[in-house]
Structures are given as structure tokens and as C-alpha cells.
mmCIF file of C-alpha atoms and ligand atoms in Angstrom:
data_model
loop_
_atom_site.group_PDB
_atom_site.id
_atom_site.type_symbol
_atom_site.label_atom_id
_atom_site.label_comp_id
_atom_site.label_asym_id
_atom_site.label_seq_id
_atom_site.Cartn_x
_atom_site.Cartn_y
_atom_site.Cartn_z
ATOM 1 C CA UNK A 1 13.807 2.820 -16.972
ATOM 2 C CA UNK A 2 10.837 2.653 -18.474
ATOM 3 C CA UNK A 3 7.479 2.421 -16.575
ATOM 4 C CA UNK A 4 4.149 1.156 -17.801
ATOM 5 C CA UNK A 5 2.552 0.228 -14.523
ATOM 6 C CA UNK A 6 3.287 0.426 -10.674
ATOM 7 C CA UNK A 7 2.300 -2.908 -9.184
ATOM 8 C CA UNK A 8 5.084 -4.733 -7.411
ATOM 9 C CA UNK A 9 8.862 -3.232 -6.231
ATOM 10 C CA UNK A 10 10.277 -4.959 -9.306
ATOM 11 C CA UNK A 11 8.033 -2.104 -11.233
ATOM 12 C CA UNK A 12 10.591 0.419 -10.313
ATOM 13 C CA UNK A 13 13.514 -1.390 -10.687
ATOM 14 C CA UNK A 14 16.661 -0.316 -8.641
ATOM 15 C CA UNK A 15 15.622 0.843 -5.095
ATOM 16 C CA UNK A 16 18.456 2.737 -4.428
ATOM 17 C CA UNK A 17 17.897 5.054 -7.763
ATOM 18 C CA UNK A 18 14.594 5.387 -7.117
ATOM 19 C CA UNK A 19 15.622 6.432 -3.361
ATOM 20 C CA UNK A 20 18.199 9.088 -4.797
ATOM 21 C CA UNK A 21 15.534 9.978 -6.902
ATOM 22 C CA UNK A 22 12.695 10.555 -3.896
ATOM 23 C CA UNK A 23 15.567 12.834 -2.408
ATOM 24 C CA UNK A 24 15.650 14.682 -5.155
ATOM 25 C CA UNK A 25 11.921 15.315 -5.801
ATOM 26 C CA UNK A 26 11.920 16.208 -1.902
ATOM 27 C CA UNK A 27 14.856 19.083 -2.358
ATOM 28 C CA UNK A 28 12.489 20.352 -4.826
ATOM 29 C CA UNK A 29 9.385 19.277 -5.690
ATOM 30 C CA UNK A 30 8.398 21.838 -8.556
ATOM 31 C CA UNK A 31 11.394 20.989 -10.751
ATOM 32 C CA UNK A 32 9.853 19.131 -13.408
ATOM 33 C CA UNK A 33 6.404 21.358 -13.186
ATOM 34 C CA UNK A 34 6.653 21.300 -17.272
ATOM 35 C CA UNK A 35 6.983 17.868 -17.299
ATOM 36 C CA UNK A 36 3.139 17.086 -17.120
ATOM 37 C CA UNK A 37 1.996 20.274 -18.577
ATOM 38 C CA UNK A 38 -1.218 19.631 -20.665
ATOM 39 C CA UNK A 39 -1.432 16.247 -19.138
ATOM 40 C CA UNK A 40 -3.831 14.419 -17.085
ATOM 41 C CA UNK A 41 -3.612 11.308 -14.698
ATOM 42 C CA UNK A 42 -7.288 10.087 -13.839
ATOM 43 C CA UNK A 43 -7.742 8.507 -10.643
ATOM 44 C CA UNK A 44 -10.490 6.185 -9.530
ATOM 45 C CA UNK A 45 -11.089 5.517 -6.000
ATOM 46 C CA UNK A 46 -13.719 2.227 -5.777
ATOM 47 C CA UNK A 47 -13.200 2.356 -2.077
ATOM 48 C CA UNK A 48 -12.590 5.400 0.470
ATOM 49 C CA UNK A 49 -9.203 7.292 0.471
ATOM 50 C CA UNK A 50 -7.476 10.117 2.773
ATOM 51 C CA UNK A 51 -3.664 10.060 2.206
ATOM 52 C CA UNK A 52 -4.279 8.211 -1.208
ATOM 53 C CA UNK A 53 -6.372 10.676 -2.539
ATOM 54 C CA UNK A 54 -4.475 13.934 -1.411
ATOM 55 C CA UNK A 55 -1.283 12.942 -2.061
ATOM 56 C CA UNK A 56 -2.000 11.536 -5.524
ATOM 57 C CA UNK A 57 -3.709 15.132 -6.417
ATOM 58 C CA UNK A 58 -0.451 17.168 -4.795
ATOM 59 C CA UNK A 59 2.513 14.900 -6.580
ATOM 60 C CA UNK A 60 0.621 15.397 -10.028
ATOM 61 C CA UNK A 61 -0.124 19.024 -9.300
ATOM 62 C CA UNK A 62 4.029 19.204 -8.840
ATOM 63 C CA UNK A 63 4.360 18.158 -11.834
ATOM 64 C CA UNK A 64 2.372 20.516 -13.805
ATOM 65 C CA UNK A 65 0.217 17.331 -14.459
ATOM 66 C CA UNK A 66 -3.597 17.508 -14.160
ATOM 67 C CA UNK A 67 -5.866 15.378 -11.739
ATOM 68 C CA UNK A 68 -8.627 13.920 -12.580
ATOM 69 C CA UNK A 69 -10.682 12.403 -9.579
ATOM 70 C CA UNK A 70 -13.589 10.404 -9.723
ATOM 71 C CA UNK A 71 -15.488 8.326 -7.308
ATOM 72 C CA UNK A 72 -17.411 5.500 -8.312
ATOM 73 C CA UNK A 73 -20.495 4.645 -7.377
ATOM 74 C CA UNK A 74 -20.709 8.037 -6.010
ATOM 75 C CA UNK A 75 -19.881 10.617 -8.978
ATOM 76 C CA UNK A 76 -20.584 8.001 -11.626
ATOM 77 C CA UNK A 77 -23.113 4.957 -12.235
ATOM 78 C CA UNK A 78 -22.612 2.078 -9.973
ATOM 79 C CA UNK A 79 -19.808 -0.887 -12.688
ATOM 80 C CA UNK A 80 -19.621 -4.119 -12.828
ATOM 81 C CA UNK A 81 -16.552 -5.832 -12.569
ATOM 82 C CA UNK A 82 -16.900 -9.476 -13.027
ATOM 83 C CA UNK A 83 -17.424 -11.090 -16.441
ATOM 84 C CA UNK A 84 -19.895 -12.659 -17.667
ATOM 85 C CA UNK A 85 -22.348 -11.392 -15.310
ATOM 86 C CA UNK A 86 -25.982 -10.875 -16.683
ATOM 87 C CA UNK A 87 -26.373 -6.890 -15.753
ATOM 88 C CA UNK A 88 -30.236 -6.954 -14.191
ATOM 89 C CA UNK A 89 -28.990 -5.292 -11.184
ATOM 90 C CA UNK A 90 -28.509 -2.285 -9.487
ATOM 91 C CA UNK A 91 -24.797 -1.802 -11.887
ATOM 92 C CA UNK A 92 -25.567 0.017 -15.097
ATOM 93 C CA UNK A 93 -22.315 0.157 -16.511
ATOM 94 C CA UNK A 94 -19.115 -2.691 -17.312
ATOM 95 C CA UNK A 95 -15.901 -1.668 -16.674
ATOM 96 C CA UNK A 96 -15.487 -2.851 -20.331
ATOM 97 C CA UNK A 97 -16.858 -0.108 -21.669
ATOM 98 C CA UNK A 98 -16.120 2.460 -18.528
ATOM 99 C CA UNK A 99 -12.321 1.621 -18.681
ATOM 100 C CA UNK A 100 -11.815 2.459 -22.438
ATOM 101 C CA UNK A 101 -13.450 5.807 -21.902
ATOM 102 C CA UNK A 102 -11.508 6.643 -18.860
ATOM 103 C CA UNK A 103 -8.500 6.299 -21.083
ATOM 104 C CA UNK A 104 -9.773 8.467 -23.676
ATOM 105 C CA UNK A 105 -9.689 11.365 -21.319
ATOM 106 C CA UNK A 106 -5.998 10.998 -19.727
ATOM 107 C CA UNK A 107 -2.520 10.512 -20.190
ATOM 108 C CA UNK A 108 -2.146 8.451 -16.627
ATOM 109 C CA UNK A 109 -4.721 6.196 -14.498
ATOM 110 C CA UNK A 110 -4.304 5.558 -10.748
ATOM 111 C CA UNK A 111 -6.897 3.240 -9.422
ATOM 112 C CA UNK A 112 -8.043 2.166 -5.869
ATOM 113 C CA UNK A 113 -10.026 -1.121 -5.974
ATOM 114 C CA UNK A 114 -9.793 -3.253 -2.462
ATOM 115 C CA UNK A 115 -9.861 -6.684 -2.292
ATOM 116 C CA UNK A 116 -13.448 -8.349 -2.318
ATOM 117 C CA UNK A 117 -12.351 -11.108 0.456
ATOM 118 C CA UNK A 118 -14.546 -13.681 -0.475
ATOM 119 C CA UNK A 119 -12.976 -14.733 -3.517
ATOM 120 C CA UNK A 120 -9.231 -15.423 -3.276
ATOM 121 C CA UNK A 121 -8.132 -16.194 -7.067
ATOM 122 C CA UNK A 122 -10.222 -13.251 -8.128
ATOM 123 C CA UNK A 123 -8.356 -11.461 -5.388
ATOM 124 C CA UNK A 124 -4.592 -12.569 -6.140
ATOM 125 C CA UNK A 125 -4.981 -12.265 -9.621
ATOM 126 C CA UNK A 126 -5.995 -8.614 -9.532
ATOM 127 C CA UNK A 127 -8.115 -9.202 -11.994
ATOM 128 C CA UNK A 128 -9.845 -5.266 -11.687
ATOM 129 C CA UNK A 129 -6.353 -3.764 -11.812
ATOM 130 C CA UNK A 130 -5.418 -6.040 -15.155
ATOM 131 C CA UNK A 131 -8.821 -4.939 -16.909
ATOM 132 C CA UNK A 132 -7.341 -1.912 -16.731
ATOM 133 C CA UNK A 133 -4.178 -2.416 -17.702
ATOM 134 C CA UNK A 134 -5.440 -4.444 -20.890
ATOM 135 C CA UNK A 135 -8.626 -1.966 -21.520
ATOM 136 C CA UNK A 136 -6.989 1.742 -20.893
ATOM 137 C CA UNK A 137 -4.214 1.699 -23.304
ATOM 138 C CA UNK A 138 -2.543 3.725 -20.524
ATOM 139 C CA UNK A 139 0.125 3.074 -17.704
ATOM 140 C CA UNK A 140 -2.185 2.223 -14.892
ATOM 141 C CA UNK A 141 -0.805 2.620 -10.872
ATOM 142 C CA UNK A 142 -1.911 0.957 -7.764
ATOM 143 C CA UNK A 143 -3.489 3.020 -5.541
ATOM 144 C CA UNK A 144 -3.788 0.200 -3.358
ATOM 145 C CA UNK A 145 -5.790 -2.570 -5.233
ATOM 146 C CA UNK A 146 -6.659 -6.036 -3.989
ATOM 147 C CA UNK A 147 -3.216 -7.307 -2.858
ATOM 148 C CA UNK A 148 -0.433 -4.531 -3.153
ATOM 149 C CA UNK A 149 -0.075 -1.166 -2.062
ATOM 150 C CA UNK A 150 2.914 -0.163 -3.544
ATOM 151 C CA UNK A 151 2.484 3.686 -3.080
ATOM 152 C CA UNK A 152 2.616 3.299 0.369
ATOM 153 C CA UNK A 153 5.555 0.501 0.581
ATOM 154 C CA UNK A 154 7.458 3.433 -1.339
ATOM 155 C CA UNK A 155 6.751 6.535 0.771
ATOM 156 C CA UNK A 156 7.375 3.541 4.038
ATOM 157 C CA UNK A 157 10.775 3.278 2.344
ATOM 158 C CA UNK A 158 11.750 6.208 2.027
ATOM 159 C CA UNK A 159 10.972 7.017 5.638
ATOM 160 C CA UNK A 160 12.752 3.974 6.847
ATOM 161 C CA UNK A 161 15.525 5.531 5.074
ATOM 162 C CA UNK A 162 15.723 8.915 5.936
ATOM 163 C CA UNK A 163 15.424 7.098 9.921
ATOM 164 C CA UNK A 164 17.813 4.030 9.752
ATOM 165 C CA UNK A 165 21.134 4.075 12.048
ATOM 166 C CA UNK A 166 22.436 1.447 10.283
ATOM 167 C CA UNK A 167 22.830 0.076 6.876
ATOM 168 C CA UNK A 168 20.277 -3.094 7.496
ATOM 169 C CA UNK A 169 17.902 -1.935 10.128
ATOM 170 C CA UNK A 170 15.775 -4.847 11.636
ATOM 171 C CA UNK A 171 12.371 -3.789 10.382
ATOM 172 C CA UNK A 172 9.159 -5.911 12.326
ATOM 173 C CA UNK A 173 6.120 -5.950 10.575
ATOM 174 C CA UNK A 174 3.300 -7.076 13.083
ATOM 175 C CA UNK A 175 0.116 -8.201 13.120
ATOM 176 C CA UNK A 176 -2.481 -6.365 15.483
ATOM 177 C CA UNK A 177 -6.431 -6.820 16.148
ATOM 178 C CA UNK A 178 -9.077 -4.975 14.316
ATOM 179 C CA UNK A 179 -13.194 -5.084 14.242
ATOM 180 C CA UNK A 180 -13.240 -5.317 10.988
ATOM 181 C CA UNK A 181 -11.721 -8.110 8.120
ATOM 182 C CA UNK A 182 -9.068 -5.692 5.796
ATOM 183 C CA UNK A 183 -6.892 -6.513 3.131
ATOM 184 C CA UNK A 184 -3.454 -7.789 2.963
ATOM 185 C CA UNK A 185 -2.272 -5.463 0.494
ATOM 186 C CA UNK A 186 -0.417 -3.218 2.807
ATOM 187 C CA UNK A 187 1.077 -6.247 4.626
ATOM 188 C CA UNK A 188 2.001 -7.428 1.345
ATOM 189 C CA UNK A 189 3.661 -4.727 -0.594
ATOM 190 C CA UNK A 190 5.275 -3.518 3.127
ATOM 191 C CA UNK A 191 7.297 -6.986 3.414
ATOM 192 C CA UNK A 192 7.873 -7.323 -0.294
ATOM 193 C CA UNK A 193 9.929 -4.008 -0.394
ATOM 194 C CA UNK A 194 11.777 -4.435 2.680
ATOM 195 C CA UNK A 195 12.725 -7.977 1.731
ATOM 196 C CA UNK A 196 13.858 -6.559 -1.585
ATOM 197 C CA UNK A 197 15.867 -3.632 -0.135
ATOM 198 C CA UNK A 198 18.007 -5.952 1.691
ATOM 199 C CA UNK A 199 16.835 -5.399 4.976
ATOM 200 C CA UNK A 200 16.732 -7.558 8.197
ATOM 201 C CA UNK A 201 12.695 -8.436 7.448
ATOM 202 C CA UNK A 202 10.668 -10.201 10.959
ATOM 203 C CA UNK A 203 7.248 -10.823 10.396
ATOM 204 C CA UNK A 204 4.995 -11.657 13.337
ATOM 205 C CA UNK A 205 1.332 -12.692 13.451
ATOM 206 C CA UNK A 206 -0.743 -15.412 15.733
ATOM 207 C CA UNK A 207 -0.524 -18.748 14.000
ATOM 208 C CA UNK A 208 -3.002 -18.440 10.164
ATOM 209 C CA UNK A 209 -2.462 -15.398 8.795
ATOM 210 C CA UNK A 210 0.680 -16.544 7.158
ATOM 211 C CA UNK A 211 0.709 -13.996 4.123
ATOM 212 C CA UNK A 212 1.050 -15.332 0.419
ATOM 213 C CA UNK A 213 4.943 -16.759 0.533
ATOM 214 C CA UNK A 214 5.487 -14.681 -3.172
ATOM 215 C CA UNK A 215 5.647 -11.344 -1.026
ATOM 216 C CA UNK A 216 7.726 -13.011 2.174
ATOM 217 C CA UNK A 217 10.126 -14.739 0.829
ATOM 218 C CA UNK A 218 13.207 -13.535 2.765
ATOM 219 C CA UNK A 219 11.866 -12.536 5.440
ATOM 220 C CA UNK A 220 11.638 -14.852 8.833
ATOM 221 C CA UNK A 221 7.907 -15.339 10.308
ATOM 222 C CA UNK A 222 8.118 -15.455 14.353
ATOM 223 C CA UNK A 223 4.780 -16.432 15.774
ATOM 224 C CA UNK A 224 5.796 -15.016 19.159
ATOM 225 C CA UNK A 225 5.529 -11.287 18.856
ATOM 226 C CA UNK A 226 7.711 -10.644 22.313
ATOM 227 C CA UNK A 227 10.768 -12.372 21.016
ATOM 228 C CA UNK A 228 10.203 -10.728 16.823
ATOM 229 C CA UNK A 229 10.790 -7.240 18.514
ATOM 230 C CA UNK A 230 13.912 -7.845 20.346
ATOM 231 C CA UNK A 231 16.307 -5.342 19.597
ATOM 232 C CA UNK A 232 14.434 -3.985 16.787
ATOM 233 C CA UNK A 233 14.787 -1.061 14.768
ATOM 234 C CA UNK A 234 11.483 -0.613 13.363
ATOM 235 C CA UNK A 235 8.151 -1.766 14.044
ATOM 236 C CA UNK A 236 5.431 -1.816 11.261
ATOM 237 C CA UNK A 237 2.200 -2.567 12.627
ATOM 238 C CA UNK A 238 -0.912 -3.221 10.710
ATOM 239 C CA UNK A 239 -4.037 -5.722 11.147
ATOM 240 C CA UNK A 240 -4.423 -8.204 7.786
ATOM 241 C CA UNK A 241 -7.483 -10.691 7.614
ATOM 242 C CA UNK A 242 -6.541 -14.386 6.708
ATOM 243 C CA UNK A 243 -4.802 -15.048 3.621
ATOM 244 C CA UNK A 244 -6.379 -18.453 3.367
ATOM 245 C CA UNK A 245 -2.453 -20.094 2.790
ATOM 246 C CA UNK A 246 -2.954 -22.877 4.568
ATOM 247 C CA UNK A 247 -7.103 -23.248 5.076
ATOM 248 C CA UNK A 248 -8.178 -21.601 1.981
ATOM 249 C CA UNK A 249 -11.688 -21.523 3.171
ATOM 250 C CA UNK A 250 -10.587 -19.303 5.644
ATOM 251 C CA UNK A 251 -9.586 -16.660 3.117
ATOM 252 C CA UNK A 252 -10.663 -13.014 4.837
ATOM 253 C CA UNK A 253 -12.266 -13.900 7.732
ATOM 254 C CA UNK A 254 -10.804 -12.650 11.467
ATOM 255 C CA UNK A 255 -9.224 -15.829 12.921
ATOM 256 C CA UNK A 256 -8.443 -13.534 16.345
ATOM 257 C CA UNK A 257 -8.843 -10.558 18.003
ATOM 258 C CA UNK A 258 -6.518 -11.306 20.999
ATOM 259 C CA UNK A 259 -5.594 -8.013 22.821
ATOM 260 C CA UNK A 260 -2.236 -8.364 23.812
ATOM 261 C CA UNK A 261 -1.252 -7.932 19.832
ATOM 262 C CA UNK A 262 -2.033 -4.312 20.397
ATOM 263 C CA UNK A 263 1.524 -2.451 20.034
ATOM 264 C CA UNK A 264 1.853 -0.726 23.493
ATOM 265 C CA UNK A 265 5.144 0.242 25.598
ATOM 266 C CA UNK A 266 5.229 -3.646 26.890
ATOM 267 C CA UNK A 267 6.264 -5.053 23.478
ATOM 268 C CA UNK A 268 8.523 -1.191 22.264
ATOM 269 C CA UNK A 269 10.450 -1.760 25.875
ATOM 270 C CA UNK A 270 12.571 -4.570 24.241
ATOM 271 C CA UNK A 271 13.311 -3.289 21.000
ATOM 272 C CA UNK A 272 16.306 -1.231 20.176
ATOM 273 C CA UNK A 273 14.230 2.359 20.947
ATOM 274 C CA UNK A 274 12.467 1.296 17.732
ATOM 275 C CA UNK A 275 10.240 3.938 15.608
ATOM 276 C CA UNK A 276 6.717 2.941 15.446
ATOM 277 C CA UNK A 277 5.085 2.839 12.203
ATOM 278 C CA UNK A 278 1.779 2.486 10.387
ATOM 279 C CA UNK A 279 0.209 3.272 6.623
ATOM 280 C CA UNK A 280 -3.140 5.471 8.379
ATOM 281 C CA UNK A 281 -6.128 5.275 9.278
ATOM 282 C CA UNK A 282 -5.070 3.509 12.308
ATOM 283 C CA UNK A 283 -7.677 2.542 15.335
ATOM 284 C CA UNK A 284 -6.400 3.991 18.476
ATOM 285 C CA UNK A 285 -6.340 1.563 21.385
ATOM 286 C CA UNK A 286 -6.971 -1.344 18.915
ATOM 287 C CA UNK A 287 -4.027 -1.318 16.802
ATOM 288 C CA UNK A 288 -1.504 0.507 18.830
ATOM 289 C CA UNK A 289 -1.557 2.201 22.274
ATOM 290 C CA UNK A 290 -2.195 6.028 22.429
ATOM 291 C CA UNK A 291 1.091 6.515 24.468
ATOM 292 C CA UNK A 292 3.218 4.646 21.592
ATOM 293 C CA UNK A 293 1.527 6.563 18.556
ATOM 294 C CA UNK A 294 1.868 10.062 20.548
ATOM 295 C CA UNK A 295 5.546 9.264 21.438
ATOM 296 C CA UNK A 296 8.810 11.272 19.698
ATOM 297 C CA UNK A 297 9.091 7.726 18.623
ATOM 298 C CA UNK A 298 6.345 7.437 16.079
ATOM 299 C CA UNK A 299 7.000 8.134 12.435
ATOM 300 C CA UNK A 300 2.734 8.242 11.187
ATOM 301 C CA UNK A 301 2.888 11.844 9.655
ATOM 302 C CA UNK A 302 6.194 11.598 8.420
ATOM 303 C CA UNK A 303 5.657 8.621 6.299
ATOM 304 C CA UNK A 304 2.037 9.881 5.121
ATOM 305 C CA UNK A 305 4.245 13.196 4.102
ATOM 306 C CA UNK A 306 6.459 11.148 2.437
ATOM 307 C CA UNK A 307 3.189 9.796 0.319
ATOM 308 C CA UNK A 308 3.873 12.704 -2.148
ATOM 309 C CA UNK A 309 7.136 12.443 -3.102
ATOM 310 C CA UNK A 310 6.467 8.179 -3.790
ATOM 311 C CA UNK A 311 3.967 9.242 -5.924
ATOM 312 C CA UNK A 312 6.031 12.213 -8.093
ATOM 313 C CA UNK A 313 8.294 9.744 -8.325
ATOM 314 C CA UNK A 314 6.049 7.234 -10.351
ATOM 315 C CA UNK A 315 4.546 10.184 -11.968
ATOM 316 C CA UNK A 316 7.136 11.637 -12.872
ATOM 317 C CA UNK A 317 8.873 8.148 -14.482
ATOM 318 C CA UNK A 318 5.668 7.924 -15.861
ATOM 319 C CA UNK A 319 5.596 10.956 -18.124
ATOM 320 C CA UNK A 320 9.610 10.171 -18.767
ATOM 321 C CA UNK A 321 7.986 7.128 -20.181
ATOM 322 C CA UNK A 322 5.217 8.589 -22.765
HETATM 323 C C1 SN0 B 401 -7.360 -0.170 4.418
HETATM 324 C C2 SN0 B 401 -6.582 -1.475 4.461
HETATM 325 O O1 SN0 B 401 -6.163 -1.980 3.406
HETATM 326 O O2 SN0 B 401 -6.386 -2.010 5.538
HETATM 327 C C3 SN0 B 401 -6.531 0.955 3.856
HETATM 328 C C4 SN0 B 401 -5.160 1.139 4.426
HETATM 329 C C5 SN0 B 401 -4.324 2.121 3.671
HETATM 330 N N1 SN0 B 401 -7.786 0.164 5.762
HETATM 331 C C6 SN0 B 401 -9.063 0.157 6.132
HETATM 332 O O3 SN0 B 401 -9.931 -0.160 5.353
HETATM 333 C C7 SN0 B 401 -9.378 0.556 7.575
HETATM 334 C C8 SN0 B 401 -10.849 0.670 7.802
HETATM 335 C C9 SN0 B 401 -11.231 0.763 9.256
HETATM 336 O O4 SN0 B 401 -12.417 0.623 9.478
HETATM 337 O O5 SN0 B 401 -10.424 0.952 10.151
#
């Protein structure tokens, strides 16, 4: 199938050929090192990156594919991004002009560009990520832009995949507290794909940050987070800021920061010996207890491994696709 951009699940098309073909990569990951020879994938990052960035860099470096990495704002001069904006301050460059370039220089683009929070249709329409779908005249991936994070659904996937004990594991995505506002990209992306791969989807959250219905559908939405983890299989946690469905004026702000959200042995001790699970960074003590995240239970590093062999897999689809 071919692949111009990595956005949503229904960019990669059948899940369970694209899982056969993450085993694959994993059995041997320098297989297709010609594939990308002479080649090069740029990838922005407008906002910070660990996993993202390293990840990115090793899957194209598989593939005999050269990485490009640039920083904005840091290695380059400060772009604007919104139209129509008179440029008299501190941005010297348009993405107008910056995204053409880019594409000049590369076979592939992977951007990062977080959601602003302040301005939801702006947000939900990704309208950074479609500049540069419509500017670079090349197939442009997510590297987690303002609502998906599909790179990371993928590699969470897998995992949940290589870990299920039976064919429709009861996967709990859960809302925990956090200092600061964040996206709802991972939330997003994490229920879309799980919905999509047929699984038994639970998502739980206090009462307002109801994510956007296009990425829940399927899934059931249990406000009280005891009774969501009975007898679960997995538990996804991760803290989202409002979505602004029902009060749109309340679009990324914190509604809560109630405590007893934080994933601790309490809420694993009715599940069905559930694996924890989160995308990284996490906040220790905030977002999940120390004792659940250091327990045999907790897949963390296993799913950022798995981070590689997502992206080789668009990569490689990618290049299949020039
Ligand atoms: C990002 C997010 O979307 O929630 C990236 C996750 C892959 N997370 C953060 O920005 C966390 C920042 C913090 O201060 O903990």
C-alpha cells in the first residue's frame, strides 16, 4: 500500500500486515539497509524530543536512509506559522518559504509540532502538519503534531501485541494529574488504534476531558477509574489537558489535579495482573507510583524500544512508495 503521509491508523491500512511487518523488521532490522541508500528523511522537532528523536535517527539509519535533524528556533531562525501575520517580530522566517526548502534537501520529512492549546480549530485541523504536506512536495510523518501521535500508538501496538494473553485484551487508557496543561495527541492516537485493532477499549478520566469523539468512537468512557480497571489487561496511563468537547472555552486548561488519579498498587490490585504502560517522559509520583513503574509489571522501555521498529516500518513503506 502506498504511503504518502503517517497521520491517523487508517494511514497504514491493515493493522495486522503492518504488525507481521513490525515482526519482521524486529527479526532483522538491517534487511532493507539498500533500501534508503542515497536518501534522506529530514526531521524537524518544533518542540523537545527524547524517544522521538533517537528512534527516528536509528529506524532511518536501518535503512541505509540518511537523517537529517534540525531544531527550530534553536539551529535555525525562529518561523512563523500562522497566515497572514504581519512579520515585525522576533520570527524572521514563514514556514512558506522554510517548508519548500526543507523539501528541496530530502526524500522524507518527519515533523514534531505540539499543539498551541489556546486555539482549538487551529489545533484540530493541524494546520502546521498540512502546510507541510501541501508545501514539501514530500510524504510528511507525525512525529507527534498537535492532535496525533501515531508513531507512538504504533510502537504501543506492537507491544500490546507481543504482551496480550488473549485475542481482545481489555486495554484502559487513564487519565492521571500533571503540573503542567499537555496535549491530547497521545490520548488520541492511543485510543484511535486500539479501537481500530478490535480491542476491548475503556477510557477513564474525571468528568471534562472527554477527548474529541472522532478518535473514541468504540471505545466505552467510565468516569469512575476503580470500576474501568476491573479485570483489566492493560493500563495506559497518560495526563491530557481539556479537549474543550463540551465547554469549548475550556480548551487546554487543567480542570483537576485530584491525587487519587495517580496509577498506584490501589487501582493495579483489581485488574487482571495488568501491564502498566506509558509513551515517556513520565512524572514519577504524579502520574504513576514508583512501586507500579519499577514493577516486572511495567512495559515503559519495552514500548520506547519498540519506537524503532514503528518507525522502519513507515520508513520503510515510505521509500516502497517513491
Ligand atoms: C508530551 C505530551 O504530548 O504530553 C510528549 C509525550 C510524548 N509530554 C510532555 O510535554 C511532558 C512535559 C512535562 O513537563 O512533563
Amino acid at each position: 500500500m502506498t504511503m504518502r503521509k503517517f497521520f491517523y491508523v487508517t494511514d497504514i491500512g491493515d493493522l495486522n500486515a503492518a504488525l507481521e511487518e513490525a515482526r519482521q523488521v524486529k527479526a532483522d532490522r538491517l534487511a532493507w539497509r539498500g533500501l534508503g541508500a542515497g536518501k534522506t528523511i529530514m526531521l524537524v522537532f518544533f518542540n523537545s524530543s527524547l524517544r522521538t528523536r533517537l528512534s527516528s535517527q536509528k529506524a532511518a539509519l536501518n535503512l541505509g536512509l540518511s537523517p537529517i535533524v534540525l531544531n527550530i528556533g534553536q539551529d535555525s531562525w525562529k518561523l512563523e506559522t500562522g497566515l497572514g501575520v504581519v512579520m515585525d517580530g522576533d520570527k524572521s522566517e514563514h514556514l512558506r518559504e522554510a517548508i519548500p526548502v526543507m523539501g528541496c534537501y530530502c526524500d522524507l520529512i518527519g515533523v514534531r509540532s505540539f499543539a498551541g492549546l489556546t486555539d482549538r480549530e487551529a489545533d484540530y485541523a493541524e494546520s502546521v502538519l498540512q502546510q507541510f504536506v501541501q508545501y514539501s512536495g514530500r510524504p510528511v510523518i507525525s512525529l507527534e503534531s498537535a492532535t496525533v501521535h501515531p508513531c507512538q500508538a504504533f510502537a504501543d501496538l506492537i507491544t500490546i501485541d507481543e504482551h496480550k494473553r488473549r485475542p481482545r485484551p481489555k486495554v484502559v487508557l487513564t487519565w492521571a494529574p500533571h503540573p503542567r496543561a499537555l496535549p491530547q495527541a497521545v490520548p488520541n492516537s492511543f485510543a484511535e488504534w486500539m479501537v481500530a485493532a478490535g480491542y476491548e477499549v475503556v477510557v477513564t478520566h474525571p468528568e471534562g476531558y472527554e477527548l474529541d469523539p472522532r478518535f473514541t468512537a468504540g471505545a466505552r468512557i467510565e468516569y469512575d477509574q476503580m470500576k474501568a480497571f476491573e479485570g483489566a489487561d492493560f493500563i495506559y496511563a497518560k495526563n491530557w489537558s481539556c479537549p474543550g468537547i463540551s465547554v469549548p472555552e475550556q480548551y487546554g486548561r487543567i480542570l483537576s489535579n485530584d491525587g487519587s488519579w495517580t496509577v498506584g498498587a490501589r487501582q493495579m490490585a483489581v485488574t487482571d495482573d495488568a501491564f502498566f504502560m506509558h509513551c515517556l517522559p513520565v512524572r514519577r509520583n504524579v502520574i504513576v507510583t514508583d512501586e507500579v513503574i519499577d514493577s516486572p509489571r511495567s512495559l515503559v522501555i519495552p514500548e520506547a524500544a519498540n519506537r524503532e521498529i514503528a518507525a522502519q516500518v513507515v520508513m520503510k513503506r515510505m521509500l516502497e512508495s517513491l
